[in-house]
């Protein structure tokens, strides 16, 4: 009896065809074009935010919005690379930068961000101190980035 069930199950799998291979994750380079040192002209009202933000960092959705430091590239750029970005799925992320504290009370960045050299516009909200502004994109299997 167990053999008959096993054969029936195998036969069903073969009738539907083999499962497609899983899609391999893609690689991205995320860049924030911004000063890598704290601005001297931040207003006093932004100082506590800047202190709380600390090092400029990213919160990517495909890593459960964990905080990951960005690499400063002196004098005016931050970068990070990921090799585990799901393909054909809308992904989002937020970047927090102490120099954005006069524009957003949590330091969430809303401009000057690109993915694989494709400029993004702020088009998503991400979890943080409530909903915070972020960015979203989709990567095609050929590496093309779209918003």
PDB file of C-alpha atoms in Angstrom:
ATOM      1  CA  UNK A   1       0.000   0.000   0.000  1.00  0.00           C
ATOM      2  CA  UNK A   2       2.797   2.458   0.883  1.00  0.00           C
ATOM      3  CA  UNK A   3       4.451   1.655  -2.444  1.00  0.00           C
ATOM      4  CA  UNK A   4       1.242   2.522  -4.306  1.00  0.00           C
ATOM      5  CA  UNK A   5       0.988   5.882  -2.520  1.00  0.00           C
ATOM      6  CA  UNK A   6       4.641   6.577  -3.239  1.00  0.00           C
ATOM      7  CA  UNK A   7       4.192   5.783  -6.930  1.00  0.00           C
ATOM      8  CA  UNK A   8       1.047   7.892  -7.128  1.00  0.00           C
ATOM      9  CA  UNK A   9       2.825  10.839  -5.574  1.00  0.00           C
ATOM     10  CA  UNK A  10       5.815  10.455  -7.872  1.00  0.00           C
ATOM     11  CA  UNK A  11       3.538  10.200 -10.876  1.00  0.00           C
ATOM     12  CA  UNK A  12       1.777  13.458  -9.934  1.00  0.00           C
ATOM     13  CA  UNK A  13       5.096  15.281  -9.651  1.00  0.00           C
ATOM     14  CA  UNK A  14       6.180  14.066 -13.068  1.00  0.00           C
ATOM     15  CA  UNK A  15       2.842  14.990 -14.637  1.00  0.00           C
ATOM     16  CA  UNK A  16       3.274  18.602 -13.513  1.00  0.00           C
ATOM     17  CA  UNK A  17       6.843  18.714 -14.764  1.00  0.00           C
ATOM     18  CA  UNK A  18       9.968  19.473 -12.798  1.00  0.00           C
ATOM     19  CA  UNK A  19      10.000  22.459 -10.487  1.00  0.00           C
ATOM     20  CA  UNK A  20      11.760  25.477 -11.976  1.00  0.00           C
ATOM     21  CA  UNK A  21      15.191  26.127 -10.484  1.00  0.00           C
ATOM     22  CA  UNK A  22      15.195  28.777  -7.766  1.00  0.00           C
ATOM     23  CA  UNK A  23      16.264  32.227  -8.902  1.00  0.00           C
ATOM     24  CA  UNK A  24      19.692  33.177  -7.629  1.00  0.00           C
ATOM     25  CA  UNK A  25      19.861  36.437  -5.672  1.00  0.00           C
ATOM     26  CA  UNK A  26      21.248  39.522  -7.378  1.00  0.00           C
ATOM     27  CA  UNK A  27      23.998  41.980  -6.552  1.00  0.00           C
ATOM     28  CA  UNK A  28      23.545  45.698  -5.978  1.00  0.00           C
ATOM     29  CA  UNK A  29      25.712  48.643  -5.053  1.00  0.00           C
ATOM     30  CA  UNK A  30      23.844  51.324  -3.119  1.00  0.00           C
ATOM     31  CA  UNK A  31      25.336  54.815  -3.033  1.00  0.00           C
ATOM     32  CA  UNK A  32      24.414  57.856  -0.973  1.00  0.00           C
ATOM     33  CA  UNK A  33      25.962  61.041  -2.369  1.00  0.00           C
ATOM     34  CA  UNK A  34      26.497  63.023   0.835  1.00  0.00           C
ATOM     35  CA  UNK A  35      29.238  64.470   3.020  1.00  0.00           C
ATOM     36  CA  UNK A  36      30.978  61.829   5.119  1.00  0.00           C
ATOM     37  CA  UNK A  37      31.663  64.174   8.042  1.00  0.00           C
ATOM     38  CA  UNK A  38      29.095  65.835  10.270  1.00  0.00           C
ATOM     39  CA  UNK A  39      27.937  69.176   8.928  1.00  0.00           C
ATOM     40  CA  UNK A  40      28.962  72.141  11.046  1.00  0.00           C
ATOM     41  CA  UNK A  41      25.787  74.030  10.116  1.00  0.00           C
ATOM     42  CA  UNK A  42      23.277  71.581  11.652  1.00  0.00           C
ATOM     43  CA  UNK A  43      20.888  73.578  13.845  1.00  0.00           C
ATOM     44  CA  UNK A  44      20.898  72.904  17.594  1.00  0.00           C
ATOM     45  CA  UNK A  45      17.454  71.268  17.224  1.00  0.00           C
ATOM     46  CA  UNK A  46      19.060  68.534  15.043  1.00  0.00           C
ATOM     47  CA  UNK A  47      21.924  67.675  17.407  1.00  0.00           C
ATOM     48  CA  UNK A  48      20.088  65.009  19.437  1.00  0.00           C
ATOM     49  CA  UNK A  49      18.940  63.326  16.214  1.00  0.00           C
ATOM     50  CA  UNK A  50      22.495  63.387  14.812  1.00  0.00           C
ATOM     51  CA  UNK A  51      23.837  61.864  18.022  1.00  0.00           C
ATOM     52  CA  UNK A  52      21.145  59.144  17.945  1.00  0.00           C
ATOM     53  CA  UNK A  53      21.784  58.265  14.282  1.00  0.00           C
ATOM     54  CA  UNK A  54      25.501  57.790  14.820  1.00  0.00           C
ATOM     55  CA  UNK A  55      27.302  56.316  11.818  1.00  0.00           C
ATOM     56  CA  UNK A  56      25.402  56.533   8.533  1.00  0.00           C
ATOM     57  CA  UNK A  57      23.646  53.209   8.007  1.00  0.00           C
ATOM     58  CA  UNK A  58      21.067  51.331   5.928  1.00  0.00           C
ATOM     59  CA  UNK A  59      18.042  49.220   6.892  1.00  0.00           C
ATOM     60  CA  UNK A  60      17.321  46.796   3.966  1.00  0.00           C
ATOM     61  CA  UNK A  61      14.027  44.888   3.822  1.00  0.00           C
ATOM     62  CA  UNK A  62      15.688  41.670   2.593  1.00  0.00           C
ATOM     63  CA  UNK A  63      17.659  41.642   5.845  1.00  0.00           C
ATOM     64  CA  UNK A  64      14.619  42.328   8.068  1.00  0.00           C
ATOM     65  CA  UNK A  65      15.513  46.041   8.269  1.00  0.00           C
ATOM     66  CA  UNK A  66      18.601  45.353  10.408  1.00  0.00           C
ATOM     67  CA  UNK A  67      20.966  48.345  10.699  1.00  0.00           C
ATOM     68  CA  UNK A  68      24.134  47.922   8.611  1.00  0.00           C
ATOM     69  CA  UNK A  69      26.839  50.632   8.443  1.00  0.00           C
ATOM     70  CA  UNK A  70      27.617  52.196   5.076  1.00  0.00           C
ATOM     71  CA  UNK A  71      31.236  52.563   3.993  1.00  0.00           C
ATOM     72  CA  UNK A  72      32.312  56.222   3.800  1.00  0.00           C
ATOM     73  CA  UNK A  73      34.228  57.089   0.630  1.00  0.00           C
ATOM     74  CA  UNK A  74      35.846  60.467   1.345  1.00  0.00           C
ATOM     75  CA  UNK A  75      34.777  63.194   0.987  1.00  0.00           C
ATOM     76  CA  UNK A  76      31.236  62.946  -0.368  1.00  0.00           C
ATOM     77  CA  UNK A  77      29.902  59.419  -0.797  1.00  0.00           C
ATOM     78  CA  UNK A  78      28.795  56.335   1.111  1.00  0.00           C
ATOM     79  CA  UNK A  79      28.556  52.889  -0.471  1.00  0.00           C
ATOM     80  CA  UNK A  80      27.529  49.351   0.346  1.00  0.00           C
ATOM     81  CA  UNK A  81      27.255  46.224  -1.750  1.00  0.00           C
ATOM     82  CA  UNK A  82      24.851  43.322  -1.313  1.00  0.00           C
ATOM     83  CA  UNK A  83      24.915  39.964  -3.106  1.00  0.00           C
ATOM     84  CA  UNK A  84      21.697  38.587  -1.618  1.00  0.00           C
ATOM     85  CA  UNK A  85      18.955  40.764  -3.143  1.00  0.00           C
ATOM     86  CA  UNK A  86      15.881  38.795  -4.254  1.00  0.00           C
ATOM     87  CA  UNK A  87      15.092  39.036  -7.979  1.00  0.00           C
ATOM     88  CA  UNK A  88      11.719  40.203  -9.358  1.00  0.00           C
ATOM     89  CA  UNK A  89      10.510  41.309  -5.942  1.00  0.00           C
ATOM     90  CA  UNK A  90       9.954  44.859  -4.700  1.00  0.00           C
ATOM     91  CA  UNK A  91      12.641  45.536  -2.094  1.00  0.00           C
ATOM     92  CA  UNK A  92      12.830  48.582   0.148  1.00  0.00           C
ATOM     93  CA  UNK A  93      15.399  50.186   2.387  1.00  0.00           C
ATOM     94  CA  UNK A  94      16.029  53.275   4.472  1.00  0.00           C
ATOM     95  CA  UNK A  95      19.261  55.154   4.993  1.00  0.00           C
ATOM     96  CA  UNK A  96      19.772  57.187   8.166  1.00  0.00           C
ATOM     97  CA  UNK A  97      22.427  59.900   8.063  1.00  0.00           C
ATOM     98  CA  UNK A  98      23.188  62.380  10.836  1.00  0.00           C
ATOM     99  CA  UNK A  99      23.461  65.160   8.234  1.00  0.00           C
ATOM    100  CA  UNK A 100      19.811  64.641   7.232  1.00  0.00           C
ATOM    101  CA  UNK A 101      18.523  65.428  10.740  1.00  0.00           C
ATOM    102  CA  UNK A 102      17.523  68.970   9.771  1.00  0.00           C
ATOM    103  CA  UNK A 103      15.353  67.539   6.959  1.00  0.00           C
ATOM    104  CA  UNK A 104      13.879  64.577   8.843  1.00  0.00           C
ATOM    105  CA  UNK A 105      13.652  64.179  12.637  1.00  0.00           C
ATOM    106  CA  UNK A 106      15.066  60.633  12.455  1.00  0.00           C
ATOM    107  CA  UNK A 107      17.802  61.369   9.924  1.00  0.00           C
ATOM    108  CA  UNK A 108      16.054  59.322   7.220  1.00  0.00           C
ATOM    109  CA  UNK A 109      17.484  60.306   3.836  1.00  0.00           C
ATOM    110  CA  UNK A 110      15.072  61.303   1.050  1.00  0.00           C
ATOM    111  CA  UNK A 111      17.410  62.092  -1.863  1.00  0.00           C
ATOM    112  CA  UNK A 112      20.817  61.501  -3.502  1.00  0.00           C
ATOM    113  CA  UNK A 113      20.527  57.703  -3.461  1.00  0.00           C
ATOM    114  CA  UNK A 114      21.222  55.295  -6.320  1.00  0.00           C
ATOM    115  CA  UNK A 115      21.189  51.539  -6.838  1.00  0.00           C
ATOM    116  CA  UNK A 116      23.607  50.215  -9.472  1.00  0.00           C
ATOM    117  CA  UNK A 117      23.961  53.798 -10.759  1.00  0.00           C
ATOM    118  CA  UNK A 118      20.171  54.219 -11.156  1.00  0.00           C
ATOM    119  CA  UNK A 119      19.009  57.305  -9.217  1.00  0.00           C
ATOM    120  CA  UNK A 120      16.055  56.583  -6.922  1.00  0.00           C
ATOM    121  CA  UNK A 121      13.363  58.889  -5.618  1.00  0.00           C
ATOM    122  CA  UNK A 122      11.917  58.519  -2.139  1.00  0.00           C
ATOM    123  CA  UNK A 123       8.992  56.206  -2.885  1.00  0.00           C
ATOM    124  CA  UNK A 124       8.435  53.958   0.132  1.00  0.00           C
ATOM    125  CA  UNK A 125       7.968  53.951   3.867  1.00  0.00           C
ATOM    126  CA  UNK A 126       9.952  51.667   6.127  1.00  0.00           C
ATOM    127  CA  UNK A 127       9.573  50.637   9.759  1.00  0.00           C
ATOM    128  CA  UNK A 128      11.598  52.595  12.280  1.00  0.00           C
ATOM    129  CA  UNK A 129      10.394  55.294  14.648  1.00  0.00           C
ATOM    130  CA  UNK A 130       6.956  54.843  13.150  1.00  0.00           C
ATOM    131  CA  UNK A 131       6.902  54.890   9.363  1.00  0.00           C
ATOM    132  CA  UNK A 132      10.034  56.515   7.959  1.00  0.00           C
ATOM    133  CA  UNK A 133      10.750  57.542   4.368  1.00  0.00           C
ATOM    134  CA  UNK A 134      12.719  55.120   2.269  1.00  0.00           C
ATOM    135  CA  UNK A 135      13.353  53.830  -1.206  1.00  0.00           C
ATOM    136  CA  UNK A 136      12.087  50.847  -3.191  1.00  0.00           C
ATOM    137  CA  UNK A 137      13.308  49.049  -6.291  1.00  0.00           C
ATOM    138  CA  UNK A 138      12.966  45.806  -8.187  1.00  0.00           C
ATOM    139  CA  UNK A 139      15.869  43.977  -9.809  1.00  0.00           C
ATOM    140  CA  UNK A 140      15.252  42.012 -13.009  1.00  0.00           C
ATOM    141  CA  UNK A 141      17.178  38.772 -13.633  1.00  0.00           C
ATOM    142  CA  UNK A 142      19.479  40.682 -16.014  1.00  0.00           C
ATOM    143  CA  UNK A 143      20.359  43.177 -13.239  1.00  0.00           C
ATOM    144  CA  UNK A 144      18.183  46.030 -14.508  1.00  0.00           C
ATOM    145  CA  UNK A 145      16.880  48.206 -11.660  1.00  0.00           C
ATOM    146  CA  UNK A 146      13.392  49.719 -11.771  1.00  0.00           C
ATOM    147  CA  UNK A 147      11.354  51.694  -9.252  1.00  0.00           C
TER     148      UNK A 147
END
